[in-house]
XYZ file of C-alpha atoms in Angstrom:
494
model
C -24.530 -32.713 5.228
C -23.778 -36.047 6.823
C -21.254 -36.781 9.486
C -17.744 -36.183 8.419
C -18.813 -33.665 5.759
C -17.329 -30.230 5.383
C -18.146 -27.486 7.846
C -18.098 -23.791 7.058
C -15.615 -21.910 9.213
C -16.292 -18.485 10.632
C -14.997 -15.962 8.100
C -14.303 -12.235 8.236
C -17.175 -10.352 9.897
C -17.446 -7.746 7.088
C -18.479 -5.208 9.700
C -18.690 -4.954 13.480
C -15.300 -4.087 14.958
C -14.041 -4.129 11.391
C -15.374 -0.587 10.959
C -13.111 0.579 13.797
C -10.218 -1.213 12.120
C -11.170 0.492 8.853
C -11.110 3.887 10.593
C -7.655 3.212 11.994
C -6.466 2.035 8.578
C -7.858 5.269 7.114
C -5.709 7.352 9.488
C -2.573 5.245 9.003
C -2.905 5.295 5.213
C -3.353 9.064 5.369
C -0.120 9.532 7.275
C 1.808 6.979 5.213
C 0.988 8.466 1.804
C 0.177 12.074 2.673
C 3.104 12.839 4.946
C 6.007 12.411 2.467
C 4.247 14.742 0.021
C 3.090 17.278 2.609
C 6.614 17.923 3.938
C 7.499 19.317 0.492
C 6.023 22.672 1.618
C 9.050 23.007 3.926
C 11.591 22.449 1.139
C 12.238 26.079 0.224
C 12.936 27.022 3.826
C 15.200 23.999 4.208
C 17.045 24.844 0.990
C 17.685 28.348 2.300
C 18.888 27.241 5.740
C 21.018 24.327 4.530
C 22.242 25.980 1.323
C 21.116 22.941 -0.678
C 19.494 22.382 -4.075
C 16.080 20.950 -4.761
C 17.502 17.538 -5.593
C 19.055 17.419 -2.117
C 15.706 18.221 -0.513
C 13.847 15.723 -2.697
C 15.865 13.010 -0.992
C 13.930 13.631 2.252
C 10.632 12.574 0.674
C 12.334 9.856 -1.358
C 14.057 8.292 1.657
C 10.790 8.436 3.587
C 8.948 6.684 0.763
C 11.813 4.233 0.256
C 11.668 3.250 3.920
C 7.894 2.946 3.685
C 8.284 0.519 0.791
C 11.754 -0.980 1.227
C 11.174 -2.260 4.745
C 8.151 -4.259 3.571
C 9.809 -7.677 4.085
C 11.028 -6.580 7.525
C 7.507 -5.500 8.423
C 6.128 -8.834 7.152
C 8.583 -10.761 9.318
C 7.800 -8.663 12.408
C 4.041 -9.033 11.885
C 4.366 -12.809 11.459
C 6.446 -12.991 14.651
C 4.727 -10.496 16.965
C 1.345 -9.745 15.369
C -0.044 -6.476 14.010
C -0.782 -4.520 17.181
C 2.689 -4.499 18.831
C 4.382 -3.671 15.528
C 2.063 -0.712 14.948
C 2.563 0.668 18.466
C 6.337 0.663 18.038
C 5.983 2.130 14.554
C 3.963 5.079 15.856
C 6.653 5.897 18.409
C 9.410 5.708 15.791
C 7.532 7.938 13.316
C 6.958 10.570 15.979
C 10.531 10.418 17.291
C 11.904 10.890 13.773
C 10.134 14.211 13.202
C 10.921 15.467 16.709
C 14.624 14.734 16.242
C 14.528 16.269 12.744
C 13.517 19.592 14.278
C 17.001 19.735 15.876
C 18.908 18.808 12.700
C 21.862 21.004 11.731
C 23.094 19.014 8.718
C 21.432 17.383 5.755
C 22.641 13.951 6.846
C 20.856 14.352 10.177
C 17.691 15.338 8.321
C 17.955 12.258 6.094
C 18.435 9.923 9.084
C 15.634 11.377 11.217
C 12.813 12.638 8.972
C 13.772 10.197 6.211
C 14.889 6.910 7.750
C 13.325 6.946 11.229
C 9.960 8.470 10.330
C 9.764 6.378 7.153
C 10.422 3.199 9.127
C 7.757 4.120 11.672
C 5.188 4.764 8.945
C 6.069 1.429 7.321
C 5.526 -0.450 10.574
C 2.042 1.074 10.736
C 1.001 0.926 7.104
C 1.539 -2.728 6.205
C 0.025 -4.283 9.389
C -3.074 -2.106 9.022
C -3.693 -3.436 5.491
C -3.154 -7.011 6.666
C -5.685 -6.578 9.470
C -8.178 -4.957 7.102
C -8.016 -8.068 4.894
C -8.816 -10.242 7.918
C -11.970 -8.266 8.725
C -13.435 -7.841 5.222
C -14.111 -10.104 2.245
C -17.442 -9.439 0.540
C -17.032 -5.704 1.156
C -13.257 -5.756 0.705
C -13.082 -3.560 -2.450
C -15.206 -0.903 -0.741
C -13.166 -1.210 2.471
C -9.935 -0.808 0.523
C -11.348 2.238 -1.262
C -12.470 3.867 1.984
C -9.159 3.159 3.709
C -7.241 4.494 0.705
C -9.261 7.720 0.941
C -7.187 8.535 4.017
C -4.337 9.542 1.730
C -6.119 12.443 -0.031
C -7.944 13.536 3.113
C -4.703 13.862 5.047
C -2.842 15.329 2.074
C -5.477 18.033 1.654
C -5.223 18.817 5.385
C -1.493 18.373 6.001
C -0.313 20.570 3.133
C -2.101 23.770 4.269
C -1.352 22.868 7.891
C 2.343 22.563 7.066
C 2.256 25.964 5.355
C 0.650 27.547 8.425
C 3.134 25.895 10.780
C 6.002 27.067 8.576
C 4.783 30.676 8.633
C 4.115 30.760 12.380
C 6.815 28.558 13.902
C 9.390 28.000 11.146
C 10.347 24.601 9.844
C 11.815 23.475 13.183
C 8.630 24.213 15.120
C 6.561 22.705 12.334
C 8.534 19.450 12.427
C 8.171 19.292 16.213
C 4.394 19.680 16.094
C 4.054 17.206 13.245
C 6.003 14.705 15.348
C 3.375 15.036 18.060
C 0.643 14.559 15.479
C 2.172 11.237 14.396
C 1.554 9.800 17.873
C -1.998 9.164 16.684
C -0.550 6.133 14.897
C -0.118 4.504 18.320
C -3.833 4.915 19.016
C -4.577 3.310 15.653
C -2.350 0.373 16.562
C -4.268 -0.184 19.791
C -7.457 -0.725 17.742
C -5.992 -3.668 15.808
C -7.255 -6.609 17.812
C -7.506 -9.991 16.036
C -10.911 -10.731 14.480
C -13.282 -13.069 16.326
C -13.557 -16.679 15.272
C -11.698 -19.974 15.484
C -7.940 -20.335 15.416
C -5.695 -21.334 12.521
C -6.977 -23.504 9.689
C -5.227 -25.841 7.307
C -5.084 -24.469 3.765
C -5.328 -26.311 0.458
C -2.119 -26.190 -1.582
C -2.601 -23.780 -4.519
C -0.748 -25.897 -7.082
C -1.904 -29.420 -6.405
C -5.164 -29.006 -4.539
C -3.795 -31.206 -1.757
C -3.770 -30.118 1.884
C -1.149 -27.385 2.224
C 1.379 -26.661 4.924
C 0.472 -23.038 5.702
C -2.202 -21.295 7.722
C -2.807 -17.848 9.118
C -3.937 -16.974 12.626
C -6.273 -14.177 13.648
C -3.424 -11.698 14.099
C -2.320 -12.051 10.474
C 0.644 -14.316 11.245
C 1.503 -17.182 8.904
C 1.856 -20.645 10.395
C 3.184 -23.924 9.010
C 1.367 -27.177 9.648
C 2.525 -28.996 12.743
C 4.406 -32.282 12.516
C 2.643 -35.213 14.179
C 2.323 -34.434 17.866
C 3.954 -31.034 17.468
C 2.952 -27.420 17.194
C 2.623 -25.265 14.071
C 5.688 -23.220 13.163
C 5.495 -19.618 12.086
C 6.463 -18.861 8.497
C 8.052 -15.424 8.603
C 8.244 -14.682 4.848
C 6.754 -16.704 1.988
C 9.154 -16.006 -0.903
C 7.532 -18.798 -2.936
C 4.858 -16.277 -3.924
C 7.407 -14.857 -6.397
C 6.782 -17.918 -8.594
C 3.148 -16.889 -9.073
C 2.709 -15.422 -12.564
C 0.096 -12.901 -11.485
C 2.393 -11.696 -8.703
C 5.312 -11.283 -11.131
C 3.165 -9.205 -13.502
C 1.958 -7.072 -10.617
C 5.484 -6.510 -9.262
C 6.824 -5.316 -12.634
C 3.810 -3.046 -13.042
C 4.362 -1.493 -9.632
C 8.043 -0.868 -10.380
C 7.226 0.991 -13.605
C 4.385 2.835 -11.897
C 6.465 4.011 -8.928
C 9.112 5.520 -11.221
C 6.736 8.296 -12.213
C 3.516 8.205 -10.177
C 4.694 10.311 -7.237
C 6.867 12.780 -9.172
C 4.125 15.279 -10.226
C 2.666 15.466 -6.716
C 6.098 16.050 -5.142
C 7.094 18.739 -7.692
C 3.688 20.396 -8.041
C 3.963 23.038 -5.302
C 7.426 24.243 -6.284
C 6.505 24.073 -9.989
C 3.580 26.407 -9.328
C 5.720 28.753 -7.226
C 8.327 28.999 -9.979
C 5.504 29.804 -12.424
C 4.619 32.853 -10.325
C 1.717 31.403 -8.343
C 1.529 32.809 -4.760
C 2.715 30.425 -2.041
C -0.713 29.923 -0.457
C -2.369 29.242 -3.835
C 0.446 26.858 -4.792
C -0.023 24.868 -1.572
C -3.781 24.781 -2.249
C -3.145 22.866 -5.487
C -2.299 19.762 -3.460
C -5.564 20.255 -1.591
C -7.437 20.225 -4.915
C -5.767 16.915 -5.773
C -6.794 15.681 -2.337
C -10.428 16.801 -2.612
C -10.904 15.012 -5.943
C -9.006 11.994 -4.647
C -11.325 11.797 -1.631
C -14.305 11.213 -3.915
C -12.497 9.024 -6.441
C -11.165 6.358 -4.061
C -14.382 5.221 -2.332
C -16.304 5.530 -5.609
C -13.767 3.395 -7.464
C -13.710 0.889 -4.596
C -17.486 0.536 -4.750
C -17.312 0.211 -8.542
C -14.673 -2.525 -8.314
C -16.888 -4.424 -5.895
C -19.653 -4.894 -8.469
C -20.147 -8.532 -9.431
C -19.498 -7.914 -13.131
C -16.336 -5.848 -12.605
C -14.638 -7.584 -9.683
C -13.242 -10.468 -11.802
C -11.690 -7.853 -14.136
C -10.183 -5.584 -11.475
C -6.690 -5.973 -12.985
C -7.871 -4.370 -16.240
C -9.578 -1.581 -14.313
C -6.277 -0.949 -12.543
C -4.395 -0.800 -15.854
C -6.961 1.683 -17.177
C -6.394 3.906 -14.136
C -2.627 3.843 -14.698
C -3.026 4.710 -18.373
C -5.323 7.635 -17.512
C -2.830 8.953 -14.958
C 0.059 8.759 -17.402
C -1.876 10.512 -20.154
C -2.844 13.262 -17.703
C 0.839 13.971 -17.001
C 1.676 13.972 -20.699
C -1.151 16.310 -21.693
C -0.422 18.784 -18.878
C 3.339 19.078 -19.254
C 3.069 22.661 -20.549
C 0.499 23.901 -18.027
C 1.682 27.263 -16.652
C -1.409 29.305 -15.793
C -3.199 28.743 -12.523
C -6.368 27.633 -14.334
C -4.449 25.028 -16.320
C -2.787 23.793 -13.138
C -6.184 23.470 -11.438
C -7.491 21.430 -14.386
C -4.427 19.208 -14.165
C -5.002 18.705 -10.439
C -8.615 17.624 -11.014
C -7.691 15.084 -13.703
C -4.626 13.894 -11.788
C -6.586 13.513 -8.549
C -9.250 11.417 -10.288
C -6.813 8.988 -11.919
C -4.515 8.951 -8.887
C -7.474 8.060 -6.673
C -8.422 5.180 -8.942
C -4.873 3.808 -8.732
C -4.814 4.163 -4.947
C -8.173 2.455 -4.483
C -7.350 -0.544 -6.685
C -3.664 -1.299 -6.131
C -3.975 -3.493 -3.034
C -7.277 -5.047 -4.079
C -5.524 -6.276 -7.247
C -2.735 -7.826 -5.176
C -5.163 -9.510 -2.760
C -7.121 -10.920 -5.693
C -3.928 -12.146 -7.354
C -2.294 -14.011 -4.453
C -5.086 -14.542 -1.925
C -5.471 -13.074 1.539
C -3.378 -15.821 3.163
C -0.258 -14.907 1.122
C -0.949 -11.192 1.120
C 1.379 -10.261 4.054
C 4.443 -11.741 2.357
C 3.409 -10.597 -1.124
C 2.839 -7.044 0.095
C 6.243 -6.917 1.754
C 8.027 -8.105 -1.387
C 6.082 -5.750 -3.662
C 6.872 -2.784 -1.434
C 10.555 -3.689 -1.626
C 10.399 -3.621 -5.434
C 8.543 -0.317 -5.291
C 11.185 1.144 -2.981
C 13.855 0.688 -5.643
C 11.746 2.678 -8.104
C 11.040 5.414 -5.553
C 14.766 5.844 -4.937
C 15.271 6.316 -8.683
C 12.253 8.396 -9.735
C 11.842 11.535 -7.564
C 15.584 12.175 -6.941
C 16.313 11.860 -10.662
C 13.471 14.265 -11.391
C 14.844 16.742 -8.863
C 18.311 16.506 -10.377
C 16.891 17.152 -13.848
C 15.029 20.204 -12.531
C 18.267 21.582 -11.070
C 20.164 20.915 -14.291
C 17.578 21.975 -16.902
C 15.477 24.494 -14.958
C 12.538 23.024 -16.870
C 9.655 20.974 -15.494
C 8.216 20.025 -18.886
C 10.520 17.074 -19.533
C 9.859 15.790 -16.002
C 6.134 15.523 -16.687
C 6.795 13.817 -20.015
C 9.054 11.218 -18.389
C 6.743 10.577 -15.440
C 3.683 10.269 -17.661
C 5.418 7.880 -20.047
C 6.486 5.580 -17.192
C 3.023 5.397 -15.633
C 1.307 4.901 -19.008
C 3.772 2.126 -19.843
C 2.911 0.438 -16.543
C -0.784 0.462 -17.464
C -0.197 -0.978 -20.930
C 2.105 -3.673 -19.541
C -0.423 -4.668 -16.869
C -3.205 -5.119 -19.394
C -1.130 -6.945 -22.011
C 0.704 -9.209 -19.557
C -2.487 -10.122 -17.692
C -4.207 -11.000 -20.968
C -1.210 -13.093 -22.109
C -1.121 -14.971 -18.815
C -4.810 -15.743 -19.087
C -4.427 -16.948 -22.672
C -1.436 -19.182 -21.885
C -3.242 -20.648 -18.883
C -6.336 -21.413 -20.940
C -4.294 -23.005 -23.737
C -2.191 -25.152 -21.413
C -3.626 -28.528 -20.347
C -4.831 -28.341 -16.747
C -2.643 -30.090 -14.199
C -4.138 -32.103 -11.338
C -5.721 -29.776 -8.827
C -5.761 -26.707 -11.109
C -8.154 -25.370 -13.679
C -6.121 -22.695 -15.459
C -5.996 -18.986 -14.853
C -3.665 -16.054 -14.451
C -2.764 -16.940 -10.885
C -2.013 -20.221 -9.202
C -3.804 -18.921 -6.137
C -6.868 -18.052 -8.162
C -6.833 -21.586 -9.593
C -6.947 -23.063 -6.121
C -9.722 -20.747 -5.037
C -11.788 -21.600 -8.122
C -11.322 -25.290 -7.452
C -12.316 -24.817 -3.847
C -15.579 -23.245 -4.946
C -16.574 -26.276 -7.019
C -15.553 -29.097 -4.681
C -17.683 -29.937 -1.652
C -14.660 -31.238 0.269
C -13.178 -27.840 0.981
C -14.529 -24.610 2.354
C -13.084 -21.145 2.062
C -13.275 -18.504 4.726
C -14.181 -15.215 3.028
C -11.085 -13.042 2.779
C -8.918 -15.701 4.418
C -7.180 -19.024 3.753
C -9.091 -21.877 2.212
C -10.003 -24.407 4.876
C -9.823 -28.164 4.546
C -11.741 -30.104 7.155
C -10.170 -33.488 7.916
C -12.165 -36.189 9.734
C -10.304 -37.429 12.784
C -9.627 -41.172 12.846
C -12.357 -43.103 14.554
C -14.836 -40.214 14.576
C -17.560 -39.093 12.280
C -16.855 -35.374 12.730
C -14.607 -33.161 10.727
C -12.238 -30.809 12.516
C -9.308 -28.724 11.365
C -6.121 -30.774 11.259
C -4.088 -28.130 13.014
C -3.545 -26.754 16.459
C -2.506 -23.250 17.305
C 0.202 -22.369 19.740
C -1.226 -21.245 23.071
C -2.233 -17.609 22.930
C -2.221 -17.391 19.143
C -5.782 -18.443 18.356
């Protein structure tokens, strides 16, 4: 192109050090999702020592998950202020300290504050930054990368559940908690891997609604920046709440709320359900491993499938199909009592659960764009936290009151299936309304305002888009024939 024409910025490497980042994200995801479920093997011993009911014990996992999700905006703000690596290092220390302190607990409240609040907060400060950094390193291979990283959850669940049972038998729940606290220090090593991707500093982004130059950018550490005033420096934007106005984001947030009401309930109740049905303790704990083994295969396979050129534009419908399959699995297996029936349930549940895990964050990235993903993820996790605080504790209370797991599976399955139907119908309605509405300047219609901007950027030679990152607008400097980004980074942030 001639002087002053657009220039392609350096995008995500889609490999290189990104594979190390992917490995660290694999470990962090495994701890974040596997740990709250794996500690359920300690519940019977805790119930005996504390004289509590199952609903009281279910609060440990629920608080842990609620902290993992509910502190999403806090994690977004910390990442935008300090970057991913420092936040993850602190998070690893907090997660470990929580389990170590929980081993000395003498009251339920102390257990809630240590294993629930402190460990949950530490896992949250590792989980969200790792996903943000993964999005900075991958674009073309992003669905596969998300699927591989999500496979950490079943791998760790299949390992942590039997490990927890062995620790419980050999050292008791106090010794088991202490050793698990030491294991969580590996999150600090994962945080040390999260260096910013190579390439130029911040870039000016095209506004998603009007197509005009926007005011936001993102640096290599995943932090959001605002455009600098004339002669000034860019200001960090700690939380972009304007993403809530995006229709695709609103649909996704409602779907996640409905999903979280029932998705985790069967996995949390499964071990104790099997024990109450007369299954030996070791065999009951192995059921979670079966879910994990199937999940291990399902997540990377579904990630690779979603990355196909024909399916990637329809990833939202693939996600809704996975939710519907998971809900129907719960509904059809509500009366499973024999060990063979429980194994069949675990295989079907692991397959559909793996599909949901592999697609959930890819759908969000596709809906809002990588540049708004940190803020969108934090807000979605907050919505999900509310559902997690309602779902599992309510299920535990119903188990205590009714002494019957059947209704729990019916409720959980109905909620997840409803989430899948809503996702498909709402996404289709949004697409139809966008196609029927007359296009406004700078947009071309679609389910998401961000997607509109990206589509426009693909067809206009003025703008370029870094794969997996913000769209870049090159602005010729006055008096020169070259085009350079109209933004400067603060020293040390490039």
